[in-house]
């Protein structure tokens, strides 16, 4: 692995709030749109031909499933070997399960601390409705073993639109 690789995106270094991070705007409910040609224009629904032109933002009330949404996480690992690491990540888009629920994949590094870092790969639990058309996911996993120990990371990610 390239030792100059920085796994933490630059926007974390500037303490930008989650709602301002890229990728938290949806225009047609079926994928991301960027500002530019076709932005905020009604889109044909791939399933039934209905037009959808309303954007869905991170804090909007939305029932059902919102494809391509993601969640942010700001957490700390368990205390091991006298220290903790901060864990900052954004989940991958959801994986829809056969029972109609969905989960998210996360992968990355905890922040460098005490002369080392740890890597992790994990799946969240299913969505948990929290009211106001939002949901969260519980997670509980372990990092890789580095410097003779590993850390546990568990908690709940930040809310995202949708109730499933």
PDB file of C-alpha atoms in Angstrom:
ATOM      1  CA  UNK A   1       0.000   0.000   0.000  1.00  0.00           C
ATOM      2  CA  UNK A   2       1.143   3.508  -0.781  1.00  0.00           C
ATOM      3  CA  UNK A   3       2.207   5.094   2.533  1.00  0.00           C
ATOM      4  CA  UNK A   4       1.294   8.587   1.283  1.00  0.00           C
ATOM      5  CA  UNK A   5      -2.368   7.555   0.808  1.00  0.00           C
ATOM      6  CA  UNK A   6      -4.668   9.774   2.879  1.00  0.00           C
ATOM      7  CA  UNK A   7      -7.954   7.875   3.443  1.00  0.00           C
ATOM      8  CA  UNK A   8      -9.697  10.881   5.004  1.00  0.00           C
ATOM      9  CA  UNK A   9     -11.388  13.167   2.440  1.00  0.00           C
ATOM     10  CA  UNK A  10     -10.291  16.806   2.673  1.00  0.00           C
ATOM     11  CA  UNK A  11     -13.708  18.079   3.748  1.00  0.00           C
ATOM     12  CA  UNK A  12     -13.285  16.383   7.131  1.00  0.00           C
ATOM     13  CA  UNK A  13     -10.171  18.453   7.754  1.00  0.00           C
ATOM     14  CA  UNK A  14     -12.258  21.634   7.577  1.00  0.00           C
ATOM     15  CA  UNK A  15     -15.044  20.498   9.943  1.00  0.00           C
ATOM     16  CA  UNK A  16     -17.797  20.996   7.342  1.00  0.00           C
ATOM     17  CA  UNK A  17     -21.237  19.975   8.699  1.00  0.00           C
ATOM     18  CA  UNK A  18     -22.773  16.782   7.310  1.00  0.00           C
ATOM     19  CA  UNK A  19     -25.622  18.624   5.586  1.00  0.00           C
ATOM     20  CA  UNK A  20     -23.078  20.535   3.487  1.00  0.00           C
ATOM     21  CA  UNK A  21     -21.118  17.471   2.336  1.00  0.00           C
ATOM     22  CA  UNK A  22     -21.324  16.478  -1.323  1.00  0.00           C
ATOM     23  CA  UNK A  23     -23.852  13.826  -2.326  1.00  0.00           C
ATOM     24  CA  UNK A  24     -26.721  14.802  -0.023  1.00  0.00           C
ATOM     25  CA  UNK A  25     -29.086  16.156  -2.681  1.00  0.00           C
ATOM     26  CA  UNK A  26     -31.469  14.042  -4.739  1.00  0.00           C
ATOM     27  CA  UNK A  27     -33.550  15.391  -7.591  1.00  0.00           C
ATOM     28  CA  UNK A  28     -35.448  12.463  -9.050  1.00  0.00           C
ATOM     29  CA  UNK A  29     -35.351   9.830  -6.318  1.00  0.00           C
ATOM     30  CA  UNK A  30     -33.465   7.435  -8.573  1.00  0.00           C
ATOM     31  CA  UNK A  31     -29.953   8.847  -8.522  1.00  0.00           C
ATOM     32  CA  UNK A  32     -27.789  11.876  -8.060  1.00  0.00           C
ATOM     33  CA  UNK A  33     -28.024  14.940 -10.251  1.00  0.00           C
ATOM     34  CA  UNK A  34     -25.365  17.573 -10.368  1.00  0.00           C
ATOM     35  CA  UNK A  35     -26.018  21.241 -10.933  1.00  0.00           C
ATOM     36  CA  UNK A  36     -25.920  22.035 -14.622  1.00  0.00           C
ATOM     37  CA  UNK A  37     -27.868  20.898 -17.647  1.00  0.00           C
ATOM     38  CA  UNK A  38     -31.064  19.118 -16.604  1.00  0.00           C
ATOM     39  CA  UNK A  39     -30.726  20.113 -12.958  1.00  0.00           C
ATOM     40  CA  UNK A  40     -34.054  20.372 -11.106  1.00  0.00           C
ATOM     41  CA  UNK A  41     -36.056  19.342 -14.182  1.00  0.00           C
ATOM     42  CA  UNK A  42     -38.959  16.868 -13.900  1.00  0.00           C
ATOM     43  CA  UNK A  43     -37.748  13.336 -14.520  1.00  0.00           C
ATOM     44  CA  UNK A  44     -39.771  10.420 -15.873  1.00  0.00           C
ATOM     45  CA  UNK A  45     -40.308   7.688 -13.300  1.00  0.00           C
ATOM     46  CA  UNK A  46     -38.715   4.530 -14.696  1.00  0.00           C
ATOM     47  CA  UNK A  47     -41.496   2.400 -13.193  1.00  0.00           C
ATOM     48  CA  UNK A  48     -44.730   4.133 -14.219  1.00  0.00           C
ATOM     49  CA  UNK A  49     -43.969   7.174 -16.353  1.00  0.00           C
ATOM     50  CA  UNK A  50     -44.945   9.710 -13.675  1.00  0.00           C
ATOM     51  CA  UNK A  51     -42.981  12.931 -13.589  1.00  0.00           C
ATOM     52  CA  UNK A  52     -40.950  13.753 -10.519  1.00  0.00           C
ATOM     53  CA  UNK A  53     -39.404  17.198 -10.231  1.00  0.00           C
ATOM     54  CA  UNK A  54     -39.213  17.748  -6.483  1.00  0.00           C
ATOM     55  CA  UNK A  55     -35.748  17.514  -5.003  1.00  0.00           C
ATOM     56  CA  UNK A  56     -35.306  15.480  -1.837  1.00  0.00           C
ATOM     57  CA  UNK A  57     -32.879  16.966   0.667  1.00  0.00           C
ATOM     58  CA  UNK A  58     -31.242  15.339   3.688  1.00  0.00           C
ATOM     59  CA  UNK A  59     -33.786  16.731   6.174  1.00  0.00           C
ATOM     60  CA  UNK A  60     -36.950  16.222   4.090  1.00  0.00           C
ATOM     61  CA  UNK A  61     -39.833  14.034   5.267  1.00  0.00           C
ATOM     62  CA  UNK A  62     -39.900  11.046   2.914  1.00  0.00           C
ATOM     63  CA  UNK A  63     -41.905   7.845   3.232  1.00  0.00           C
ATOM     64  CA  UNK A  64     -40.600   4.617   1.759  1.00  0.00           C
ATOM     65  CA  UNK A  65     -37.168   3.929   0.327  1.00  0.00           C
ATOM     66  CA  UNK A  66     -34.835   6.591  -1.122  1.00  0.00           C
ATOM     67  CA  UNK A  67     -32.395   4.947  -3.572  1.00  0.00           C
ATOM     68  CA  UNK A  68     -28.764   6.051  -3.564  1.00  0.00           C
ATOM     69  CA  UNK A  69     -28.920   7.787  -0.165  1.00  0.00           C
ATOM     70  CA  UNK A  70     -26.052   7.499   2.278  1.00  0.00           C
ATOM     71  CA  UNK A  71     -25.267   8.208   5.926  1.00  0.00           C
ATOM     72  CA  UNK A  72     -22.429   9.922   7.728  1.00  0.00           C
ATOM     73  CA  UNK A  73     -20.768   8.702  10.888  1.00  0.00           C
ATOM     74  CA  UNK A  74     -18.641  10.525  13.432  1.00  0.00           C
ATOM     75  CA  UNK A  75     -17.620   8.204  16.253  1.00  0.00           C
ATOM     76  CA  UNK A  76     -14.763   6.951  18.389  1.00  0.00           C
ATOM     77  CA  UNK A  77     -13.397   3.451  18.809  1.00  0.00           C
ATOM     78  CA  UNK A  78     -13.268   1.548  22.066  1.00  0.00           C
ATOM     79  CA  UNK A  79     -10.308   2.276  24.360  1.00  0.00           C
ATOM     80  CA  UNK A  80      -7.546  -0.252  23.722  1.00  0.00           C
ATOM     81  CA  UNK A  81      -3.887  -0.049  24.679  1.00  0.00           C
ATOM     82  CA  UNK A  82      -4.576   3.298  26.376  1.00  0.00           C
ATOM     83  CA  UNK A  83      -5.959   5.215  23.368  1.00  0.00           C
ATOM     84  CA  UNK A  84      -8.895   5.679  20.988  1.00  0.00           C
ATOM     85  CA  UNK A  85      -9.174   6.598  17.298  1.00  0.00           C
ATOM     86  CA  UNK A  86     -11.742   8.821  15.657  1.00  0.00           C
ATOM     87  CA  UNK A  87     -13.818   7.167  12.937  1.00  0.00           C
ATOM     88  CA  UNK A  88     -15.254   9.439  10.227  1.00  0.00           C
ATOM     89  CA  UNK A  89     -16.996   7.922   7.253  1.00  0.00           C
ATOM     90  CA  UNK A  90     -19.741   8.119   4.674  1.00  0.00           C
ATOM     91  CA  UNK A  91     -21.550   4.898   3.841  1.00  0.00           C
ATOM     92  CA  UNK A  92     -21.874   3.453   0.368  1.00  0.00           C
ATOM     93  CA  UNK A  93     -25.360   3.669  -1.220  1.00  0.00           C
ATOM     94  CA  UNK A  94     -27.837   1.115   0.149  1.00  0.00           C
ATOM     95  CA  UNK A  95     -28.110  -2.570  -0.688  1.00  0.00           C
ATOM     96  CA  UNK A  96     -31.785  -3.529  -0.893  1.00  0.00           C
ATOM     97  CA  UNK A  97     -32.558  -6.875   0.757  1.00  0.00           C
ATOM     98  CA  UNK A  98     -35.178  -9.455  -0.263  1.00  0.00           C
ATOM     99  CA  UNK A  99     -37.348  -8.594   2.769  1.00  0.00           C
ATOM    100  CA  UNK A 100     -37.630  -4.939   1.614  1.00  0.00           C
ATOM    101  CA  UNK A 101     -35.173  -3.496   4.143  1.00  0.00           C
ATOM    102  CA  UNK A 102     -31.733  -2.198   3.272  1.00  0.00           C
ATOM    103  CA  UNK A 103     -28.220  -2.057   4.708  1.00  0.00           C
ATOM    104  CA  UNK A 104     -25.085  -0.012   3.982  1.00  0.00           C
ATOM    105  CA  UNK A 105     -21.439  -0.959   3.475  1.00  0.00           C
ATOM    106  CA  UNK A 106     -18.643   1.063   5.073  1.00  0.00           C
ATOM    107  CA  UNK A 107     -14.927   0.714   4.536  1.00  0.00           C
ATOM    108  CA  UNK A 108     -12.026   2.880   5.556  1.00  0.00           C
ATOM    109  CA  UNK A 109      -9.428   3.807   8.120  1.00  0.00           C
ATOM    110  CA  UNK A 110      -9.735   5.268  11.584  1.00  0.00           C
ATOM    111  CA  UNK A 111      -7.637   8.390  12.101  1.00  0.00           C
ATOM    112  CA  UNK A 112      -3.930   7.976  12.830  1.00  0.00           C
ATOM    113  CA  UNK A 113      -3.268   7.954  16.584  1.00  0.00           C
ATOM    114  CA  UNK A 114      -0.517   6.612  18.859  1.00  0.00           C
ATOM    115  CA  UNK A 115       1.757   5.929  15.882  1.00  0.00           C
ATOM    116  CA  UNK A 116      -0.648   3.757  13.851  1.00  0.00           C
ATOM    117  CA  UNK A 117      -4.077   3.414  12.245  1.00  0.00           C
ATOM    118  CA  UNK A 118      -6.584   0.586  11.736  1.00  0.00           C
ATOM    119  CA  UNK A 119      -8.663  -0.480   8.741  1.00  0.00           C
ATOM    120  CA  UNK A 120     -12.257  -1.685   8.733  1.00  0.00           C
ATOM    121  CA  UNK A 121     -14.909  -3.181   6.435  1.00  0.00           C
ATOM    122  CA  UNK A 122     -18.454  -3.677   7.703  1.00  0.00           C
ATOM    123  CA  UNK A 123     -22.170  -3.757   6.936  1.00  0.00           C
ATOM    124  CA  UNK A 124     -24.729  -1.815   8.942  1.00  0.00           C
ATOM    125  CA  UNK A 125     -27.887  -3.269  10.397  1.00  0.00           C
ATOM    126  CA  UNK A 126     -31.230  -2.612   8.643  1.00  0.00           C
ATOM    127  CA  UNK A 127     -32.833   0.844   8.638  1.00  0.00           C
ATOM    128  CA  UNK A 128     -34.538   1.976  11.844  1.00  0.00           C
ATOM    129  CA  UNK A 129     -37.292   4.620  11.393  1.00  0.00           C
ATOM    130  CA  UNK A 130     -36.781   7.545  13.779  1.00  0.00           C
ATOM    131  CA  UNK A 131     -39.736   9.740  12.803  1.00  0.00           C
ATOM    132  CA  UNK A 132     -40.054  12.781  10.571  1.00  0.00           C
ATOM    133  CA  UNK A 133     -39.529  10.602   7.489  1.00  0.00           C
ATOM    134  CA  UNK A 134     -35.968   9.744   8.537  1.00  0.00           C
ATOM    135  CA  UNK A 135     -34.110   6.562   9.465  1.00  0.00           C
ATOM    136  CA  UNK A 136     -30.768   5.467  10.923  1.00  0.00           C
ATOM    137  CA  UNK A 137     -28.705   2.268  11.056  1.00  0.00           C
ATOM    138  CA  UNK A 138     -26.977   0.554  13.968  1.00  0.00           C
ATOM    139  CA  UNK A 139     -23.431  -0.692  13.444  1.00  0.00           C
ATOM    140  CA  UNK A 140     -21.096  -2.866  15.539  1.00  0.00           C
ATOM    141  CA  UNK A 141     -17.776  -4.116  14.149  1.00  0.00           C
ATOM    142  CA  UNK A 142     -14.042  -4.457  14.812  1.00  0.00           C
ATOM    143  CA  UNK A 143     -11.040  -2.906  13.110  1.00  0.00           C
ATOM    144  CA  UNK A 144      -8.003  -4.795  11.884  1.00  0.00           C
ATOM    145  CA  UNK A 145      -5.281  -5.722  14.375  1.00  0.00           C
ATOM    146  CA  UNK A 146      -2.397  -3.227  14.225  1.00  0.00           C
ATOM    147  CA  UNK A 147       0.242  -2.544  16.849  1.00  0.00           C
ATOM    148  CA  UNK A 148      -0.885  -5.691  18.701  1.00  0.00           C
ATOM    149  CA  UNK A 149      -4.535  -4.720  19.254  1.00  0.00           C
ATOM    150  CA  UNK A 150      -7.851  -3.955  17.573  1.00  0.00           C
ATOM    151  CA  UNK A 151     -10.756  -1.605  18.406  1.00  0.00           C
ATOM    152  CA  UNK A 152     -14.512  -2.016  18.457  1.00  0.00           C
ATOM    153  CA  UNK A 153     -16.694   0.585  16.747  1.00  0.00           C
ATOM    154  CA  UNK A 154     -20.399   0.650  17.512  1.00  0.00           C
ATOM    155  CA  UNK A 155     -23.169   3.187  17.393  1.00  0.00           C
ATOM    156  CA  UNK A 156     -25.824   4.737  15.183  1.00  0.00           C
ATOM    157  CA  UNK A 157     -25.165   6.689  11.998  1.00  0.00           C
ATOM    158  CA  UNK A 158     -26.636  10.083  11.111  1.00  0.00           C
ATOM    159  CA  UNK A 159     -30.268  10.199   9.928  1.00  0.00           C
ATOM    160  CA  UNK A 160     -31.110  10.123   6.215  1.00  0.00           C
ATOM    161  CA  UNK A 161     -34.395  10.503   4.297  1.00  0.00           C
ATOM    162  CA  UNK A 162     -36.766   7.567   3.999  1.00  0.00           C
ATOM    163  CA  UNK A 163     -38.654   5.343   6.399  1.00  0.00           C
ATOM    164  CA  UNK A 164     -37.473   1.907   5.245  1.00  0.00           C
TER     165      UNK A 164
END
